[in-house]
């Protein structure tokens, strides 16, 4: 069977076909970016916070083994149970085993990119456990049986009419309802029932503090908090890159996270868990799943500093005009392109090229990951490993061959400038000329700069 | 080898250059009028604030809220505000709190830069009350206000309580076309009552 | 002061007047300009596609050509960023390489930081839209970018500011990418074109009369889109405006 690769450009072109929706999608995300700018500008020490956040994360990666052990020791002291998972399978097995031991049939889950990455939901469902995503955006996507298209705003690509249809089908709301207040109220009622019926709550984690053994979860809806305040069982999935050394470091990250993500001064709920709810159990599952491999790589290591704020998605001019689904990955956008192509360059070979190298993602990133440079580096890996289509590689070889020979370059330039304008239009503008699909090629001047300049030198100023 | 040691060994096998753990000494943002800043930000995040100069003024201050006056089930953890509906301290199963109209809880400190209020678990026997009640009132001593999260974390003893959280505004979502909806899963309103100096400190300590 | 003039291949072949304007401008400011004719292309198209073996010989060629100049000046932020940031993996340790990195400048940078010129005199009575080419903006920091919190500045604007009658467009999105991105414009044709059209719409909405940039490649893409649609906002490289070219010389 042929290997299926992700072809971002084709999916992006299909997305753009719907001009009205593309504009709407672009503007919705730009609006978030603009709110972020405003919030960032309200903090005079913003750039200092970014620098500190980046340093703290990089330092933590250098001493990750020690910090993980410190975290475990402290967490155990608080009565939490700590599990270690090498990969997604181990993570899923651990979670299932805990749930089965407690005879849990219904679970509520708050947003966690890690459980998405591990495909926990289908795994638990296969074992007869109902998993309800309780973040509104994620619930919408779950009911639609579609993956989220953004890491912070899962349903950013969906219009309220579509939410109305989905809720009409699944929650019995009025047909054609589009009022966000009405729809959110319906979801509130629906999810309250789920919360009341759940026997366990699963959450992700935004930060895990080595010094205290605690985990911190940030949400706006309060869904994580309700989900783990009612049942006695709380399972938190923790990527090992979520560690930060000190309690005081939380100030840096909580000041950055929501401002950079949505332009809010802080999330509505910032919850700190040090041990189980009285009479209950707290399980912390520490997950590697490829993180140690990334960490060992001198270039990709920095991508582990990501705090999943989503700002690089919001700012990316390509993401905004191609939609999250065009990346075919749990994490789309600039950081997703890095993570996925670093992990599986063959499948995701096109993602590093879905980038104009504008650098906006790196400038907006709260931990200063040089995302554009990582994407550029990945292109080298991909071209080097011959994952790039042959035609593109040959074109580059040819260009390089010509450019290495000044006479050939000069000759080719002269020939093209003489010849191209004389060609019939259909020979210049056709299927093979992607440039010419929506753009004219420049008018060809009679003389090149070097000819003009040399003439001028010859004939005096 | 078990997963834990496998992961740790891999991490130790691949040394990574260290750039050092930076000191966090600021200087950080400060406000001339932290109280005004707090109230302004709280309003911007969808909450509202009241002031009560003396402890005895609290019931009167809350009576300004029509929904509070009409509330049938109120659990107040802040005397002299009275609970309504039943003796909520006898609740053993937090699911029973689903019916709460109001929860009135003590907040230990407020943060001017983002209107966050810190609440630690032992002051609220069932934390579910904070999220299940239709409306939430947090009573916060005005003198507890700090400028930024740096000061806030410096004042909170790390890891002493099994649960503690910052709440900034009511629960909200913008997941449907980025339209802000207040009252996602948790409280539909958040009122912060900023109190004067005659409140017993013990009730609020972080 | 003597400089080696580095004219990117596409300016050489397609926009000769940008090169001429650059040379004239520098000469007017008393700089001794020399154009080494062996130069071709800095290798950026290959490098940005990830084809390092194809980039390497061009980096060596560039070093050989420009090694002995006290300064290298180029009217393209993107090509300067190539030399400054991406030659290292090929030329690290080569004699003259570190010096080359330190003495290669984009034109506006050279005028403001090295020559320390005052804003130029002249007249240009138009509303000018400055397109912040990304590699100049976020690579060379020719201006403050909208993402970063701090004082705002723009070397382009500084140079243009004193021209009589000039005003500047206030855009909705002051520094969004135009979508050129080198081979990106071909690889991701649909997104690239859409980005360009959106950029143009912003300029058209605020009434830009002349569109300028420190990189001709962005303008090539934007003007290509306009010519296909029959709209005609004149595009000029900033060197052309600074050298006193009339708008009739615009592309
Ligand atoms: S550099 Fe690439 S990935 Fe980053 S914002 Fe620009 S286009 Fe998107
Ligand atoms: S890479 Fe940076 S900007 Fe993107 S989600 Fe992660 S932390 Fe946020």
mmCIF file of C-alpha atoms in Angstrom, chain C residues 53-187:
data_model
loop_
_atom_site.group_PDB
_atom_site.id
_atom_site.type_symbol
_atom_site.label_atom_id
_atom_site.label_comp_id
_atom_site.label_asym_id
_atom_site.label_seq_id
_atom_site.Cartn_x
_atom_site.Cartn_y
_atom_site.Cartn_z
ATOM 1 C CA UNK C 53 24.203 20.773 -0.923
ATOM 2 C CA UNK C 54 22.917 23.037 -3.691
ATOM 3 C CA UNK C 55 23.320 26.131 -1.516
ATOM 4 C CA UNK C 56 26.853 25.450 -0.418
ATOM 5 C CA UNK C 57 28.802 26.318 -3.579
ATOM 6 C CA UNK C 58 26.916 29.599 -3.859
ATOM 7 C CA UNK C 59 27.848 30.549 -0.320
ATOM 8 C CA UNK C 60 31.503 29.881 -1.134
ATOM 9 C CA UNK C 61 31.213 31.856 -4.355
ATOM 10 C CA UNK C 62 29.696 34.767 -2.480
ATOM 11 C CA UNK C 63 32.437 34.808 0.139
ATOM 12 C CA UNK C 64 35.136 34.743 -2.517
ATOM 13 C CA UNK C 65 33.574 37.647 -4.412
ATOM 14 C CA UNK C 66 32.858 39.920 -1.472
ATOM 15 C CA UNK C 67 35.578 39.000 1.011
ATOM 16 C CA UNK C 68 37.798 41.955 0.291
ATOM 17 C CA UNK C 69 35.250 44.753 0.415
ATOM 18 C CA UNK C 70 35.096 46.874 3.587
ATOM 19 C CA UNK C 71 31.288 46.753 3.339
ATOM 20 C CA UNK C 72 28.734 44.814 1.340
ATOM 21 C CA UNK C 73 25.425 46.575 0.714
ATOM 22 C CA UNK C 74 22.294 45.044 -0.770
ATOM 23 C CA UNK C 75 18.800 46.383 -1.504
ATOM 24 C CA UNK C 76 17.132 43.257 -0.125
ATOM 25 C CA UNK C 77 16.585 42.358 3.523
ATOM 26 C CA UNK C 78 15.925 38.793 2.622
ATOM 27 C CA UNK C 79 19.236 38.222 0.829
ATOM 28 C CA UNK C 80 21.151 39.962 3.626
ATOM 29 C CA UNK C 81 19.420 37.733 6.187
ATOM 30 C CA UNK C 82 20.579 34.782 4.108
ATOM 31 C CA UNK C 83 24.208 35.861 4.386
ATOM 32 C CA UNK C 84 23.968 36.907 8.006
ATOM 33 C CA UNK C 85 22.070 33.957 9.424
ATOM 34 C CA UNK C 86 22.223 31.053 7.040
ATOM 35 C CA UNK C 87 25.736 31.008 5.595
ATOM 36 C CA UNK C 88 27.150 29.868 8.907
ATOM 37 C CA UNK C 89 26.369 26.213 8.390
ATOM 38 C CA UNK C 90 28.373 26.294 5.152
ATOM 39 C CA UNK C 91 31.109 28.820 5.835
ATOM 40 C CA UNK C 92 31.782 28.600 9.542
ATOM 41 C CA UNK C 93 35.542 28.711 10.060
ATOM 42 C CA UNK C 94 36.311 29.888 6.523
ATOM 43 C CA UNK C 95 38.761 32.790 6.465
ATOM 44 C CA UNK C 96 36.917 36.063 6.130
ATOM 45 C CA UNK C 97 33.499 34.637 6.950
ATOM 46 C CA UNK C 98 32.988 36.237 10.368
ATOM 47 C CA UNK C 99 34.043 39.599 8.929
ATOM 48 C CA UNK C 100 31.645 39.113 6.014
ATOM 49 C CA UNK C 101 28.736 38.629 8.395
ATOM 50 C CA UNK C 102 29.648 41.785 10.266
ATOM 51 C CA UNK C 103 30.014 43.973 7.206
ATOM 52 C CA UNK C 104 27.067 42.900 5.052
ATOM 53 C CA UNK C 105 24.159 45.336 5.328
ATOM 54 C CA UNK C 106 20.741 45.863 3.898
ATOM 55 C CA UNK C 107 20.505 49.283 2.259
ATOM 56 C CA UNK C 108 18.329 51.053 4.855
ATOM 57 C CA UNK C 109 20.376 49.567 7.661
ATOM 58 C CA UNK C 110 23.554 50.753 6.012
ATOM 59 C CA UNK C 111 22.215 54.268 5.587
ATOM 60 C CA UNK C 112 20.898 54.551 9.140
ATOM 61 C CA UNK C 113 23.379 52.512 11.176
ATOM 62 C CA UNK C 114 26.643 52.852 9.266
ATOM 63 C CA UNK C 115 26.414 56.113 7.318
ATOM 64 C CA UNK C 116 24.163 57.571 10.014
ATOM 65 C CA UNK C 117 22.435 59.750 7.450
ATOM 66 C CA UNK C 118 19.720 62.229 8.401
ATOM 67 C CA UNK C 119 16.297 61.705 6.788
ATOM 68 C CA UNK C 120 16.750 62.481 3.112
ATOM 69 C CA UNK C 121 15.602 65.722 1.556
ATOM 70 C CA UNK C 122 13.375 65.836 -1.510
ATOM 71 C CA UNK C 123 9.752 65.731 -2.368
ATOM 72 C CA UNK C 124 7.356 62.837 -2.616
ATOM 73 C CA UNK C 125 3.822 64.108 -2.186
ATOM 74 C CA UNK C 126 2.039 60.768 -1.891
ATOM 75 C CA UNK C 127 0.486 58.574 0.728
ATOM 76 C CA UNK C 128 3.022 55.814 0.958
ATOM 77 C CA UNK C 129 2.248 52.348 2.225
ATOM 78 C CA UNK C 130 5.354 50.724 3.641
ATOM 79 C CA UNK C 131 5.255 46.996 3.212
ATOM 80 C CA UNK C 132 7.338 45.495 6.000
ATOM 81 C CA UNK C 133 9.079 42.648 4.270
ATOM 82 C CA UNK C 134 9.328 39.922 6.870
ATOM 83 C CA UNK C 135 12.995 39.022 6.633
ATOM 84 C CA UNK C 136 13.928 42.672 6.938
ATOM 85 C CA UNK C 137 11.421 43.174 9.727
ATOM 86 C CA UNK C 138 11.800 40.126 11.958
ATOM 87 C CA UNK C 139 15.156 38.948 10.657
ATOM 88 C CA UNK C 140 17.138 42.177 10.472
ATOM 89 C CA UNK C 141 14.853 44.224 12.741
ATOM 90 C CA UNK C 142 14.633 47.096 10.273
ATOM 91 C CA UNK C 143 11.532 48.084 12.214
ATOM 92 C CA UNK C 144 9.755 47.038 15.382
ATOM 93 C CA UNK C 145 7.372 44.156 14.752
ATOM 94 C CA UNK C 146 3.798 44.281 16.026
ATOM 95 C CA UNK C 147 4.215 41.141 18.134
ATOM 96 C CA UNK C 148 7.036 42.476 20.255
ATOM 97 C CA UNK C 149 6.359 44.865 23.133
ATOM 98 C CA UNK C 150 8.708 47.826 23.141
ATOM 99 C CA UNK C 151 9.407 51.178 21.547
ATOM 100 C CA UNK C 152 8.273 51.395 17.941
ATOM 101 C CA UNK C 153 10.724 52.343 15.222
ATOM 102 C CA UNK C 154 11.220 51.931 11.493
ATOM 103 C CA UNK C 155 14.418 52.615 9.598
ATOM 104 C CA UNK C 156 12.479 52.863 6.341
ATOM 105 C CA UNK C 157 10.099 55.410 7.716
ATOM 106 C CA UNK C 158 12.936 57.357 9.287
ATOM 107 C CA UNK C 159 14.641 57.688 5.916
ATOM 108 C CA UNK C 160 11.458 58.723 4.114
ATOM 109 C CA UNK C 161 10.013 60.976 6.783
ATOM 110 C CA UNK C 162 11.568 64.272 5.681
ATOM 111 C CA UNK C 163 10.443 64.031 2.068
ATOM 112 C CA UNK C 164 8.168 66.923 1.373
ATOM 113 C CA UNK C 165 4.486 66.003 1.150
ATOM 114 C CA UNK C 166 4.873 62.375 2.135
ATOM 115 C CA UNK C 167 2.287 60.729 4.368
ATOM 116 C CA UNK C 168 2.094 57.136 5.522
ATOM 117 C CA UNK C 169 -0.706 54.594 5.444
ATOM 118 C CA UNK C 170 -2.047 53.339 8.766
ATOM 119 C CA UNK C 171 -2.843 49.742 8.090
ATOM 120 C CA UNK C 172 -5.186 47.388 9.939
ATOM 121 C CA UNK C 173 -2.430 44.833 10.013
ATOM 122 C CA UNK C 174 0.786 46.795 9.958
ATOM 123 C CA UNK C 175 3.182 43.942 9.259
ATOM 124 C CA UNK C 176 1.312 40.896 8.014
ATOM 125 C CA UNK C 177 3.276 38.818 5.516
ATOM 126 C CA UNK C 178 2.426 39.418 1.841
ATOM 127 C CA UNK C 179 2.683 35.713 1.100
ATOM 128 C CA UNK C 180 5.639 35.761 -1.269
ATOM 129 C CA UNK C 181 7.983 33.614 0.795
ATOM 130 C CA UNK C 182 10.229 32.543 -2.103
ATOM 131 C CA UNK C 183 9.365 29.033 -3.254
ATOM 132 C CA UNK C 184 6.370 29.226 -0.913
ATOM 133 C CA UNK C 185 4.697 31.339 -3.600
ATOM 134 C CA UNK C 186 4.774 28.276 -5.863
ATOM 135 C CA UNK C 187 4.425 25.459 -3.309
#
